[in-house]
mmCIF file with all atom_site columns, C-alpha atoms in Angstrom:
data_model
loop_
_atom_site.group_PDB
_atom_site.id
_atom_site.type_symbol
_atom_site.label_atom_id
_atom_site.label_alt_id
_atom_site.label_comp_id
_atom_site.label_asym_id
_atom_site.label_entity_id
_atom_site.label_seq_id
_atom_site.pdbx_PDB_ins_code
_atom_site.Cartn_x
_atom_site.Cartn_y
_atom_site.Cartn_z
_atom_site.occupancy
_atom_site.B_iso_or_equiv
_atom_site.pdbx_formal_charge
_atom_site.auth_seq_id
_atom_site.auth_comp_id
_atom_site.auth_asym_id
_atom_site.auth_atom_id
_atom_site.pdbx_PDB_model_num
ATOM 1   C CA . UNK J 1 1   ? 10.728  -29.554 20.465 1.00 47.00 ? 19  UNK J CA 1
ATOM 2   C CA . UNK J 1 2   ? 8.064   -30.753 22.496 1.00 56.00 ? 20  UNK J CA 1
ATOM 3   C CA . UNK J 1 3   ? 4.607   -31.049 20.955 1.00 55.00 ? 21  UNK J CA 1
ATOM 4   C CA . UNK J 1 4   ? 2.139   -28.756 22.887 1.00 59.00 ? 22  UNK J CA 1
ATOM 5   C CA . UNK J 1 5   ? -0.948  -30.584 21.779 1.00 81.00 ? 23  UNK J CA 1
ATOM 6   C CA . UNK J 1 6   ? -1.005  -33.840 23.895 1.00 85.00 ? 24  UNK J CA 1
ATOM 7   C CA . UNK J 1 7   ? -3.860  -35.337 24.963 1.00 83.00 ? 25  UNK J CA 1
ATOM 8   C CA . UNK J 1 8   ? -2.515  -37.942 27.185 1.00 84.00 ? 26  UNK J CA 1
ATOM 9   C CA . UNK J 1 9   ? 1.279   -38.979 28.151 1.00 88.00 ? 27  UNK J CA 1
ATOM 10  C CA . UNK J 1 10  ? 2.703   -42.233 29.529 1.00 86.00 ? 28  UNK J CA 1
ATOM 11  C CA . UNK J 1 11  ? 6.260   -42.253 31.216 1.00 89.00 ? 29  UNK J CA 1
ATOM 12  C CA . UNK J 1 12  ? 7.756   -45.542 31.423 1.00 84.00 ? 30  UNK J CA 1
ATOM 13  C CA . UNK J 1 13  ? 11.000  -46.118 34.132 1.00 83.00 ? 31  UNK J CA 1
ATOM 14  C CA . UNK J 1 14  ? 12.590  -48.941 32.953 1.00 66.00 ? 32  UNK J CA 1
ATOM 15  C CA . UNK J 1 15  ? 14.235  -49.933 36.234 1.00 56.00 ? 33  UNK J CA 1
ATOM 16  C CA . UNK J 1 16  ? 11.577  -50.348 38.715 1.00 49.00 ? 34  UNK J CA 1
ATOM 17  C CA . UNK J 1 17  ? 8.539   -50.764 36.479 1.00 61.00 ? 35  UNK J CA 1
ATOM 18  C CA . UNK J 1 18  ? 6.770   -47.467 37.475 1.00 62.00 ? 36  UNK J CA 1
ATOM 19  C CA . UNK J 1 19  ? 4.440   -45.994 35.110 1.00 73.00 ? 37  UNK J CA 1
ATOM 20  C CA . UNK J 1 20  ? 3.167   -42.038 34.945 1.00 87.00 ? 38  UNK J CA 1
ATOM 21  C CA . UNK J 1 21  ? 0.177   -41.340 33.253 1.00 86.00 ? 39  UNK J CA 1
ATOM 22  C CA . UNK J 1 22  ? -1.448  -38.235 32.785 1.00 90.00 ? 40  UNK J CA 1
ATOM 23  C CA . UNK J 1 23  ? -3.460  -35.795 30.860 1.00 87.00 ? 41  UNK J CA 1
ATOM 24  C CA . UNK J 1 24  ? -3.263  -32.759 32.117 1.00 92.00 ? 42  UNK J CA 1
ATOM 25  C CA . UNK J 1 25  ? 0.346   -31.649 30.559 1.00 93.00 ? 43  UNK J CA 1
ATOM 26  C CA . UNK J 1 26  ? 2.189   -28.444 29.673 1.00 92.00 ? 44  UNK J CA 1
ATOM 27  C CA . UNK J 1 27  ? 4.912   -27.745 27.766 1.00 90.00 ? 45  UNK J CA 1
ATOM 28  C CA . UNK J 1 28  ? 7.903   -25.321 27.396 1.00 88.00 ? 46  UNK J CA 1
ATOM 29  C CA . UNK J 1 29  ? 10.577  -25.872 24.975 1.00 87.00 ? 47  UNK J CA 1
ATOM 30  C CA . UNK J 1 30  ? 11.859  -29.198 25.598 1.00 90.00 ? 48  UNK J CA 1
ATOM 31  C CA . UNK J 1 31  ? 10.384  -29.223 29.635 1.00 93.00 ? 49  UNK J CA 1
ATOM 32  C CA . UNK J 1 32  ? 7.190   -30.938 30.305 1.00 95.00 ? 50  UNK J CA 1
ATOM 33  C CA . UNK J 1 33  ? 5.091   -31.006 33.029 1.00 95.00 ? 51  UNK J CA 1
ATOM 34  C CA . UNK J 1 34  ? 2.680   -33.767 34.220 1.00 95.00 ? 52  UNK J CA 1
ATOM 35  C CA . UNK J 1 35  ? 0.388   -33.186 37.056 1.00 95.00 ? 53  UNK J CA 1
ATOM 36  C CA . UNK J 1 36  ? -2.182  -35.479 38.422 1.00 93.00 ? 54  UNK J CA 1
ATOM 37  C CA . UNK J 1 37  ? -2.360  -37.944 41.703 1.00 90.00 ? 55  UNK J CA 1
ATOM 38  C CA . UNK J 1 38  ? -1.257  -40.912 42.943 1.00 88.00 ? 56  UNK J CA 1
ATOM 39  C CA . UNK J 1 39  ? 2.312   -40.867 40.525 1.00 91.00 ? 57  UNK J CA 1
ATOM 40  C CA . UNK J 1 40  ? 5.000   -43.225 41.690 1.00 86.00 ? 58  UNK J CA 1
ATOM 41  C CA . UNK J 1 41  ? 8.343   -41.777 42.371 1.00 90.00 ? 59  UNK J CA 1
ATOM 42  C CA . UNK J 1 42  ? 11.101  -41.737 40.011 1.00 92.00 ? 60  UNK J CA 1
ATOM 43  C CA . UNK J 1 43  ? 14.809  -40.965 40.706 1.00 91.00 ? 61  UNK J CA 1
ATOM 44  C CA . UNK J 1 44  ? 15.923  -37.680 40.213 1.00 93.00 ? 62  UNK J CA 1
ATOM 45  C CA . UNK J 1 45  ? 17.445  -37.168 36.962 1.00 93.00 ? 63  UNK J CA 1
ATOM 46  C CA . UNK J 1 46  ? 16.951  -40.688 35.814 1.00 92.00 ? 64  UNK J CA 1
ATOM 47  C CA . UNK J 1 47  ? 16.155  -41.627 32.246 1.00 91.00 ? 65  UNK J CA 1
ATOM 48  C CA . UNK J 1 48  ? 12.394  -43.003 31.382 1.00 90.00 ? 66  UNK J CA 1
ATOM 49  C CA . UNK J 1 49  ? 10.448  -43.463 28.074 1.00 86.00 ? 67  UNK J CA 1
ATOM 50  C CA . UNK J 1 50  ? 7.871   -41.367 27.687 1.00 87.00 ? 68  UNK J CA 1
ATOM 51  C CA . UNK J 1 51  ? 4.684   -41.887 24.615 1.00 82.00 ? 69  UNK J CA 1
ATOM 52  C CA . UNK J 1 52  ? 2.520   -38.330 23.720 1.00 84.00 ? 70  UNK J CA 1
ATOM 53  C CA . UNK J 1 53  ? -0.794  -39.086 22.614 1.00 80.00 ? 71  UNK J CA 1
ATOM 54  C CA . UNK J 1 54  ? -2.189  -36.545 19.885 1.00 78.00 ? 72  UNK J CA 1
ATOM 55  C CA . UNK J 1 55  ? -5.580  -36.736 18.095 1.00 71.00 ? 73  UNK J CA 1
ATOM 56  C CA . UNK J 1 56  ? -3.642  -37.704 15.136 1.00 68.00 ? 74  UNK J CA 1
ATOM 57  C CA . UNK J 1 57  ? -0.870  -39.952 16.313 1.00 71.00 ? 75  UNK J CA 1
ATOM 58  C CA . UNK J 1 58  ? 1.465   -40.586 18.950 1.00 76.00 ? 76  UNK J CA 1
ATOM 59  C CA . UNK J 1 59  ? 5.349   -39.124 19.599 1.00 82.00 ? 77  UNK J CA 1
ATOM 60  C CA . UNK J 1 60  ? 7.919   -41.172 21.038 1.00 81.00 ? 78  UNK J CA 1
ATOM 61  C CA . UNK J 1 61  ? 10.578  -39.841 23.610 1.00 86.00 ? 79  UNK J CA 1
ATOM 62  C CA . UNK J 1 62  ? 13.193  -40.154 25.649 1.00 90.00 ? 80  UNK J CA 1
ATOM 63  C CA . UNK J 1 63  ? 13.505  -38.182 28.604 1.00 93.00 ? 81  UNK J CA 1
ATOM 64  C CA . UNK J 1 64  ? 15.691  -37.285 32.007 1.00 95.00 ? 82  UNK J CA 1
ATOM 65  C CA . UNK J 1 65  ? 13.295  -36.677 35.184 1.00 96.00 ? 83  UNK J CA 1
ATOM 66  C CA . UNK J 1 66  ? 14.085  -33.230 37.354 1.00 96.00 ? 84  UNK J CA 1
ATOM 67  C CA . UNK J 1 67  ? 11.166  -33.558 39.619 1.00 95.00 ? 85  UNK J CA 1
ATOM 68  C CA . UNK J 1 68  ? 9.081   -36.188 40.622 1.00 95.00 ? 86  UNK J CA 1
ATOM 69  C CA . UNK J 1 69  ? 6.445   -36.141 43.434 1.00 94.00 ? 87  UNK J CA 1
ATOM 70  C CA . UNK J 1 70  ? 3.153   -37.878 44.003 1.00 93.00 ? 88  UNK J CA 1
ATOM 71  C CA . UNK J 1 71  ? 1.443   -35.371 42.022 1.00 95.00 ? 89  UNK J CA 1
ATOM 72  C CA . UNK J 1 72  ? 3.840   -33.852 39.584 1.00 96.00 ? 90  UNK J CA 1
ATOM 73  C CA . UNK J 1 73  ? 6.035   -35.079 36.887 1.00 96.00 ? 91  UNK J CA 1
ATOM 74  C CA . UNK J 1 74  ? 9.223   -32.717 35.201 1.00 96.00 ? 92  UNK J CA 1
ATOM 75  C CA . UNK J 1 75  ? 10.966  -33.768 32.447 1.00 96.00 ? 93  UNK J CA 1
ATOM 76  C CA . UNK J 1 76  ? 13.539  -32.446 30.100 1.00 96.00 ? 94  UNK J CA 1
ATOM 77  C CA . UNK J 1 77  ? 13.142  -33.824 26.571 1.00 94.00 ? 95  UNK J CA 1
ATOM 78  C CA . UNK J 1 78  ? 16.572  -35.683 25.053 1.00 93.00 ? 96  UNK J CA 1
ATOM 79  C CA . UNK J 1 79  ? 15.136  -37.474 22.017 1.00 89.00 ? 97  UNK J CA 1
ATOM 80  C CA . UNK J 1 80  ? 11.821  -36.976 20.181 1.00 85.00 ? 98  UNK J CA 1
ATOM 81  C CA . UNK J 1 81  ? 11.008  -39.187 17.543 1.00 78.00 ? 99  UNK J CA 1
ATOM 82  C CA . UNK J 1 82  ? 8.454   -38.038 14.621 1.00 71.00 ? 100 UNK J CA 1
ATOM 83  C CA . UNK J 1 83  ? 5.078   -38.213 14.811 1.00 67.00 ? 101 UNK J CA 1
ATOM 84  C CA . UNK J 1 84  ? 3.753   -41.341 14.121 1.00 62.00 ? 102 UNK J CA 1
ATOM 85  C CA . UNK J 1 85  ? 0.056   -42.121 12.821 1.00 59.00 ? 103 UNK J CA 1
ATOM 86  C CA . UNK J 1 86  ? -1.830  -44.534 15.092 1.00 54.00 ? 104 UNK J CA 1
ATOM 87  C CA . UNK J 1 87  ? -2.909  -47.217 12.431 1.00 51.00 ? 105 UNK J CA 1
ATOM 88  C CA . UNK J 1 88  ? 1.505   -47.376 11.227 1.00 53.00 ? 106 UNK J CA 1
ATOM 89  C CA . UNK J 1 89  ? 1.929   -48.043 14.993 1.00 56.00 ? 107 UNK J CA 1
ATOM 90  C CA . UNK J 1 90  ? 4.782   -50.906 15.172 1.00 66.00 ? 108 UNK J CA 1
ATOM 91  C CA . UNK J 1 91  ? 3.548   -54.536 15.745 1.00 74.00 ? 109 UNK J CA 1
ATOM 92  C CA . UNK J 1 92  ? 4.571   -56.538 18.598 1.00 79.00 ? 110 UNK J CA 1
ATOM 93  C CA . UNK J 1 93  ? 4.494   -59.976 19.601 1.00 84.00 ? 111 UNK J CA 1
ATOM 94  C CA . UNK J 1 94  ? 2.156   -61.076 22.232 1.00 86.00 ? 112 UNK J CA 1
ATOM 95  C CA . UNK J 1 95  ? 0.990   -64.504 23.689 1.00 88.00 ? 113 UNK J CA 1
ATOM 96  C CA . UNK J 1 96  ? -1.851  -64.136 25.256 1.00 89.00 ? 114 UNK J CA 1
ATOM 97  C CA . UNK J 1 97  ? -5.126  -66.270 25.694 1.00 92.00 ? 115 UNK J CA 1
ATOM 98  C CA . UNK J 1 98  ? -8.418  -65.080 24.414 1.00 94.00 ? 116 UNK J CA 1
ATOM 99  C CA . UNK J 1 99  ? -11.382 -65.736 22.761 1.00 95.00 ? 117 UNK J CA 1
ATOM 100 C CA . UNK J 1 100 ? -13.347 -65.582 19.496 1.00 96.00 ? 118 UNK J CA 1
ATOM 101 C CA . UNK J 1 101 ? -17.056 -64.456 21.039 1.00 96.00 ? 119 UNK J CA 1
ATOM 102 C CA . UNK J 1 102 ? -19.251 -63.886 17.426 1.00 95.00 ? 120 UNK J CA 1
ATOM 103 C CA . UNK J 1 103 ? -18.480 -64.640 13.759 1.00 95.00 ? 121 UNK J CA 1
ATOM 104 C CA . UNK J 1 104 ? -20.485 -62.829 11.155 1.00 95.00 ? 122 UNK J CA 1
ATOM 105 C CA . UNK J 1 105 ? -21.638 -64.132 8.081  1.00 92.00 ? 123 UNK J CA 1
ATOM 106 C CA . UNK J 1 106 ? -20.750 -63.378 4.372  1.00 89.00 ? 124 UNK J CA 1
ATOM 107 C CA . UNK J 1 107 ? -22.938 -62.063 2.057  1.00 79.00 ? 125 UNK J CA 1
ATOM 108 C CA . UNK J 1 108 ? -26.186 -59.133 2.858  1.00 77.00 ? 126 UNK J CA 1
ATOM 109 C CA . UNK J 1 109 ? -27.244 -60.960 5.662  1.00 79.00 ? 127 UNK J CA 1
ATOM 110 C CA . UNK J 1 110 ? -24.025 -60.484 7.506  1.00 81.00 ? 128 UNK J CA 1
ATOM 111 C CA . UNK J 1 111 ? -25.777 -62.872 10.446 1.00 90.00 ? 129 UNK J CA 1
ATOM 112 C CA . UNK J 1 112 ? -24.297 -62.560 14.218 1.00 91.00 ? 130 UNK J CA 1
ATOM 113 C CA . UNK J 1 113 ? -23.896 -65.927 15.575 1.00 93.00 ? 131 UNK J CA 1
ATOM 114 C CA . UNK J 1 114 ? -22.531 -67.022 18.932 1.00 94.00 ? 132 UNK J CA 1
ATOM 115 C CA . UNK J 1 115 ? -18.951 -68.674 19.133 1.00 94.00 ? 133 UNK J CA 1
ATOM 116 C CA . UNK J 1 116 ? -17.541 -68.402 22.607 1.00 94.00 ? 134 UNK J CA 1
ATOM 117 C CA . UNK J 1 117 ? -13.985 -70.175 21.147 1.00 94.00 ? 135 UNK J CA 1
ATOM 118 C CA . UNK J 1 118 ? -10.486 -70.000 22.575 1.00 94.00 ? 136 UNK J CA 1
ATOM 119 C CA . UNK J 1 119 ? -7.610  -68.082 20.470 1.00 95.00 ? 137 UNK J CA 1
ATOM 120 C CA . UNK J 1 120 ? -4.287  -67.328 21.002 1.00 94.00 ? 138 UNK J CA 1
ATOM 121 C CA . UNK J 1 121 ? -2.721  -64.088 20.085 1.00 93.00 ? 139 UNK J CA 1
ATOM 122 C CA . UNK J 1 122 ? 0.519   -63.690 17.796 1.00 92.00 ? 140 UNK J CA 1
ATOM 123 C CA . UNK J 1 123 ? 0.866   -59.993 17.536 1.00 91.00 ? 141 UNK J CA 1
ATOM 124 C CA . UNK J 1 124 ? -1.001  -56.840 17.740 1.00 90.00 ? 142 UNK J CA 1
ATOM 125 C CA . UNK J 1 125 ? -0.935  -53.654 16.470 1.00 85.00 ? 143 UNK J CA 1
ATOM 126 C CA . UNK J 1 126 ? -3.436  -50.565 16.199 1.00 80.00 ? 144 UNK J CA 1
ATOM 127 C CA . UNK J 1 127 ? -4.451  -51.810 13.096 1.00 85.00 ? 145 UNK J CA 1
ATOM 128 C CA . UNK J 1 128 ? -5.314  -55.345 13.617 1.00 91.00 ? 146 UNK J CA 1
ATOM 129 C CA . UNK J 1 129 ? -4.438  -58.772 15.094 1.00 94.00 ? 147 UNK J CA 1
ATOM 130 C CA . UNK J 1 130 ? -2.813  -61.606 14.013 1.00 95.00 ? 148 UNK J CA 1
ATOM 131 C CA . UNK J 1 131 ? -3.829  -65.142 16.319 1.00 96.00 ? 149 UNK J CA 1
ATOM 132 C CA . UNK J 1 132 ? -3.967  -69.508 16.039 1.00 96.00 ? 150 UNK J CA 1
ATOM 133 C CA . UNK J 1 133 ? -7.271  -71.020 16.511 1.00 95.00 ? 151 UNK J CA 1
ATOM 134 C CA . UNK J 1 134 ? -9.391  -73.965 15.451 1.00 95.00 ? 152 UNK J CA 1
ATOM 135 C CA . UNK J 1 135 ? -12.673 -72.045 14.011 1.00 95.00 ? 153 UNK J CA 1
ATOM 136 C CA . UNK J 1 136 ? -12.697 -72.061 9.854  1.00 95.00 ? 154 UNK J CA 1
ATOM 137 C CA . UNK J 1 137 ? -12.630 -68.711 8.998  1.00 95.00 ? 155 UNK J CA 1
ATOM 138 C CA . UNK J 1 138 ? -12.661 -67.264 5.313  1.00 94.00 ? 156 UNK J CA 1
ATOM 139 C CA . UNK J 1 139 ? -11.435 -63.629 4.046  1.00 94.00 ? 157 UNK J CA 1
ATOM 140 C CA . UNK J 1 140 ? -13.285 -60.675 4.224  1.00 93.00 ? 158 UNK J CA 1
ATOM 141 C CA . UNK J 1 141 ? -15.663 -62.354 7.383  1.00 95.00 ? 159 UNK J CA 1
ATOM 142 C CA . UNK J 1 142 ? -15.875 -60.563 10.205 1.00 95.00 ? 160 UNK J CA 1
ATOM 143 C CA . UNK J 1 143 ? -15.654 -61.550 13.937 1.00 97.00 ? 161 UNK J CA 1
ATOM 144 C CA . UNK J 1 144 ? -15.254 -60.026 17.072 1.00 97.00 ? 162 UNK J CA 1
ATOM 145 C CA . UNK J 1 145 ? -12.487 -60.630 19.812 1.00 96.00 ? 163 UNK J CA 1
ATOM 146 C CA . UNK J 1 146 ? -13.042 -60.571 23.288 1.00 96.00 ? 164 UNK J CA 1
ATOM 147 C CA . UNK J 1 147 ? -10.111 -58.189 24.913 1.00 94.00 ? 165 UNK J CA 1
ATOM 148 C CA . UNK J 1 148 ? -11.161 -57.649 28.362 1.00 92.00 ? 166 UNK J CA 1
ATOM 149 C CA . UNK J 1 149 ? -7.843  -58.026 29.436 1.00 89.00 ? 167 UNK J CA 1
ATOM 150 C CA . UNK J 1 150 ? -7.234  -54.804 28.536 1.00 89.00 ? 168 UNK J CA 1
ATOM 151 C CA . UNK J 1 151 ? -10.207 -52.821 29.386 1.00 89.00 ? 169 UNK J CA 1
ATOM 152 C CA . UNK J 1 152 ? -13.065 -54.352 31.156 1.00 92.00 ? 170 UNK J CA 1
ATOM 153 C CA . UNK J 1 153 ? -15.731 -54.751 27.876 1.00 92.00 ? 171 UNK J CA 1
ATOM 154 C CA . UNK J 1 154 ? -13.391 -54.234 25.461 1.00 93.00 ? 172 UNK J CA 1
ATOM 155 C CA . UNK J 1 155 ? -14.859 -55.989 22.553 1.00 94.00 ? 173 UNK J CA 1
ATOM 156 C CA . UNK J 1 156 ? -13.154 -55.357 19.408 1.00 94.00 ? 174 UNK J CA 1
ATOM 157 C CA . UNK J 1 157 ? -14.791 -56.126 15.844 1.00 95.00 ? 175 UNK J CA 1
ATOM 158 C CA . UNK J 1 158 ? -12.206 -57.219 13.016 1.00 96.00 ? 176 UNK J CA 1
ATOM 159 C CA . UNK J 1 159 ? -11.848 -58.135 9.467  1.00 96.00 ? 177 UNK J CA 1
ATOM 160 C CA . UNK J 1 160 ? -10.199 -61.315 8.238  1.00 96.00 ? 178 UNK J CA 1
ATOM 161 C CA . UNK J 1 161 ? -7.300  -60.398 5.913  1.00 96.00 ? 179 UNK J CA 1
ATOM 162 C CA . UNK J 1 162 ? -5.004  -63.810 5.702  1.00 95.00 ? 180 UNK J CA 1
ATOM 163 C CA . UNK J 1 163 ? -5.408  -67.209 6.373  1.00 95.00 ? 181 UNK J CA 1
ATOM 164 C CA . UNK J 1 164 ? -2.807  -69.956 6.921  1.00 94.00 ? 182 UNK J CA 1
ATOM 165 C CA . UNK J 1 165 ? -3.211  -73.681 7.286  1.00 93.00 ? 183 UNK J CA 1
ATOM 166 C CA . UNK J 1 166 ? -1.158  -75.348 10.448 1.00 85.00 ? 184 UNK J CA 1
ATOM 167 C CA . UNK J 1 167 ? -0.676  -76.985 12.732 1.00 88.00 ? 185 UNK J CA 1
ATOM 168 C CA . UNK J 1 168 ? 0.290   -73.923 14.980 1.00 89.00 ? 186 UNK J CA 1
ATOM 169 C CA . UNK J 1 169 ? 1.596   -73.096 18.224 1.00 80.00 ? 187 UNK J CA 1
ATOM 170 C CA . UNK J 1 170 ? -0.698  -74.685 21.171 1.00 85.00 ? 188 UNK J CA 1
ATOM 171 C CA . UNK J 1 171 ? -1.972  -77.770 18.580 1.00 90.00 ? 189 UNK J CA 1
ATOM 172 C CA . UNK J 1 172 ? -3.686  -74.542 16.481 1.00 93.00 ? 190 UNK J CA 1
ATOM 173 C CA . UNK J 1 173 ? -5.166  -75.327 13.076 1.00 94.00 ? 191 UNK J CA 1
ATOM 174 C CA . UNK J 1 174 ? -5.387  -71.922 11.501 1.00 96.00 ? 192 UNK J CA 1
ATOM 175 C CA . UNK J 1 175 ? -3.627  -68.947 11.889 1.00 95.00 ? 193 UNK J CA 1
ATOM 176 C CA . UNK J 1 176 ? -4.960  -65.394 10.628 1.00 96.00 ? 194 UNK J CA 1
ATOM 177 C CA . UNK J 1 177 ? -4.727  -61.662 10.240 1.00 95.00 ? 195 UNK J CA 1
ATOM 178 C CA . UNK J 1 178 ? -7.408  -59.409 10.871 1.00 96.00 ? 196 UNK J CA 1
ATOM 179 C CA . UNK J 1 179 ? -7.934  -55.605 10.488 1.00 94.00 ? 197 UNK J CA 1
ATOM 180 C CA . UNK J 1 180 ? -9.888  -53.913 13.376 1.00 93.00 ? 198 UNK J CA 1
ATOM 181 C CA . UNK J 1 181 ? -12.997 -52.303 12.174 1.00 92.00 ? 199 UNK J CA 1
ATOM 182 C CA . UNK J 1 182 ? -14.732 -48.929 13.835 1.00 83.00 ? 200 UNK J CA 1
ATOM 183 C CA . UNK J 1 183 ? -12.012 -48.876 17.269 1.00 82.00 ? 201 UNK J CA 1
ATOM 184 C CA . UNK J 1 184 ? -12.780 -46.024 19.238 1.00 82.00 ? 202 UNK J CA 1
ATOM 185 C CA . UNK J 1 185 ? -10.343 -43.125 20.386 1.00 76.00 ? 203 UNK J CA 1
ATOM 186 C CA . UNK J 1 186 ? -10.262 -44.133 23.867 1.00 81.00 ? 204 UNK J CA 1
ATOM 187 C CA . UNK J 1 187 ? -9.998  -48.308 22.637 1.00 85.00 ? 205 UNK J CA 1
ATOM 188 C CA . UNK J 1 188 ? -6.972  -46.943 20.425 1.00 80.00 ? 206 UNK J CA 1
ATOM 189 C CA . UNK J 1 189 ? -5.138  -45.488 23.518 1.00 77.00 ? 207 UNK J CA 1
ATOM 190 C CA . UNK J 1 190 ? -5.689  -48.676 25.182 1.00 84.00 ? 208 UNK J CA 1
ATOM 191 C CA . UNK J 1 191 ? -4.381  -50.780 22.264 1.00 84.00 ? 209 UNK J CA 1
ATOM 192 C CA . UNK J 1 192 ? -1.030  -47.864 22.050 1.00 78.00 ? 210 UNK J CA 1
ATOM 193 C CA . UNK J 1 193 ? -0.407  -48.343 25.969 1.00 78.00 ? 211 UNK J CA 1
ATOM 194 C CA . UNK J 1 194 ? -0.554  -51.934 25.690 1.00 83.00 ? 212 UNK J CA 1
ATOM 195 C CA . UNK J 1 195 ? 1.483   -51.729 22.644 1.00 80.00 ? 213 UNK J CA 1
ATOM 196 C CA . UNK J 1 196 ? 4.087   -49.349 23.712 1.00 74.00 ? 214 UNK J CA 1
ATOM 197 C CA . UNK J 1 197 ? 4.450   -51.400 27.325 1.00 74.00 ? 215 UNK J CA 1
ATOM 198 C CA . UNK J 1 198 ? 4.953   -54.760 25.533 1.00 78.00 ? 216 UNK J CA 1
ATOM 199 C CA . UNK J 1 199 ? 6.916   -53.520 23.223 1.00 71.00 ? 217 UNK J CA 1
ATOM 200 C CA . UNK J 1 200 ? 9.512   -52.410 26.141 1.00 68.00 ? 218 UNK J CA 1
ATOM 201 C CA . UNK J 1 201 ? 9.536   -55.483 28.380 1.00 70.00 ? 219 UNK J CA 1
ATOM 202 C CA . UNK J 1 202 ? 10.305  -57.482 25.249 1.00 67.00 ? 220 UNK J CA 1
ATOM 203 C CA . UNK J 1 203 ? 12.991  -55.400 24.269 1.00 60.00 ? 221 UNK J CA 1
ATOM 204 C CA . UNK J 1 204 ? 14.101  -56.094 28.000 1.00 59.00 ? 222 UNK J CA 1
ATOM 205 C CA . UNK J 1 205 ? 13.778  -59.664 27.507 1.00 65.00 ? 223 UNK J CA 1
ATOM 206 C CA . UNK J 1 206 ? 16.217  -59.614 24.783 1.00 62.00 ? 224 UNK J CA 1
ATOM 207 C CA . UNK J 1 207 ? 18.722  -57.240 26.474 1.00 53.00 ? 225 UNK J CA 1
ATOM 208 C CA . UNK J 1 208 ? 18.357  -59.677 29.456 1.00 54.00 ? 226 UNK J CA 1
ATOM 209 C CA . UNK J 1 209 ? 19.153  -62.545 26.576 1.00 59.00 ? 227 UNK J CA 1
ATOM 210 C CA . UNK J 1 210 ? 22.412  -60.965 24.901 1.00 54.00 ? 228 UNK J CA 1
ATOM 211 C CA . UNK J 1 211 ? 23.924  -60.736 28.666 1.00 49.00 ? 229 UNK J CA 1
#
């Protein structure tokens, strides 16, 4: 049954790449309604993806569209999955360029200094990071990651968990695992969209693959 608590919902059709988004939503049984502006049109009675943002977690569904017009969204439920907590959010591989902007040191000073260094992500989830660069990092430092490609002055601040030795992908000398530290509710939904998102086009990619 649909959850009547969302505070945000994506809808994903596969096909033609058009995404839904919307927060005001209301629910009956397994029928949900999305209202907003600006929604791009989806078939009638075509299937989409759909992700339910809680305070708690998110739910992920499957869906068939009955009515879809600039400003409203129906949708009869097929599939819900159980509720997932944000931080157990899957993982998903993701190559994109970014940059190490300030390393903190270890000990009770915990310093700030300046680094301004390339990286290159391997995967993210809503718990952490995991990316190749050339800066000597130890365990337990933290740093923060410049991901303005997600949200303009989206800085996020992490905790080094793992460390490996290369060389990596893109002539990388280290490649480690971080835990993000103090994200925000609204960086979190912008770390699940991008998650969710990816996490579809690479399952396209592979589909595309196997045929």
């Amino acid at each position: 049954m649909a959850d009547s608590s969302y505070i945000k919902m994506d809808v994903f059709y596969a096909e033609e790449e058009v995404a839904v988004s919307s927060g005001s939503i209301s629910t009956m049984g397994e029928r949900i309604i999305l209202m907003g502006d600006d929604f791009g049109l989806i078939p009638h009675q075509s299937f989409v993806e759909a992700v339910g943002y809680l305070q708690d977690g998110i739910v992920l569904m499957k869906a068939k569209v009955t009515l879809s017009t600039h400003s409203q969204l129906n949708l009869e439920i097929i599939k819900t999955d159980s509720k997932q907590e944000r931080r157990n959010f899957l993982k998903v591989k993701v190559f994109i360029s970014s940059k190490l902007l300030r390393a903190f040191s270890l000990g009770r000073n915990n310093k700030a200094f300046a680094l301004n260094e390339p990286i290159q992500t391997r995967d993210i989830s809503l718990g952490g990071i995991g990316f190749y660069s050339n800066r000597v990092l130890f365990k337990r430092q933290k740093v923060e990651i410049d991901f303005n490609m997600l949200k303009p002055g989206f800085i996020a601040k992490a905790e080094v968990l793992r460390k490996e030795r290369g060389p990596f992908r893109g002539g990388f000398r280290f490649k480690y695992g971080c835990q993000f530290l103090n994200i925000s509710g609204e960086e979190e939904r912008v770390l699940c969209e991008f998650v969710f998102r990816t996490q579809i086009e690479n399952h396209r990619k592979l589909m595309h693959q196997e045929d």
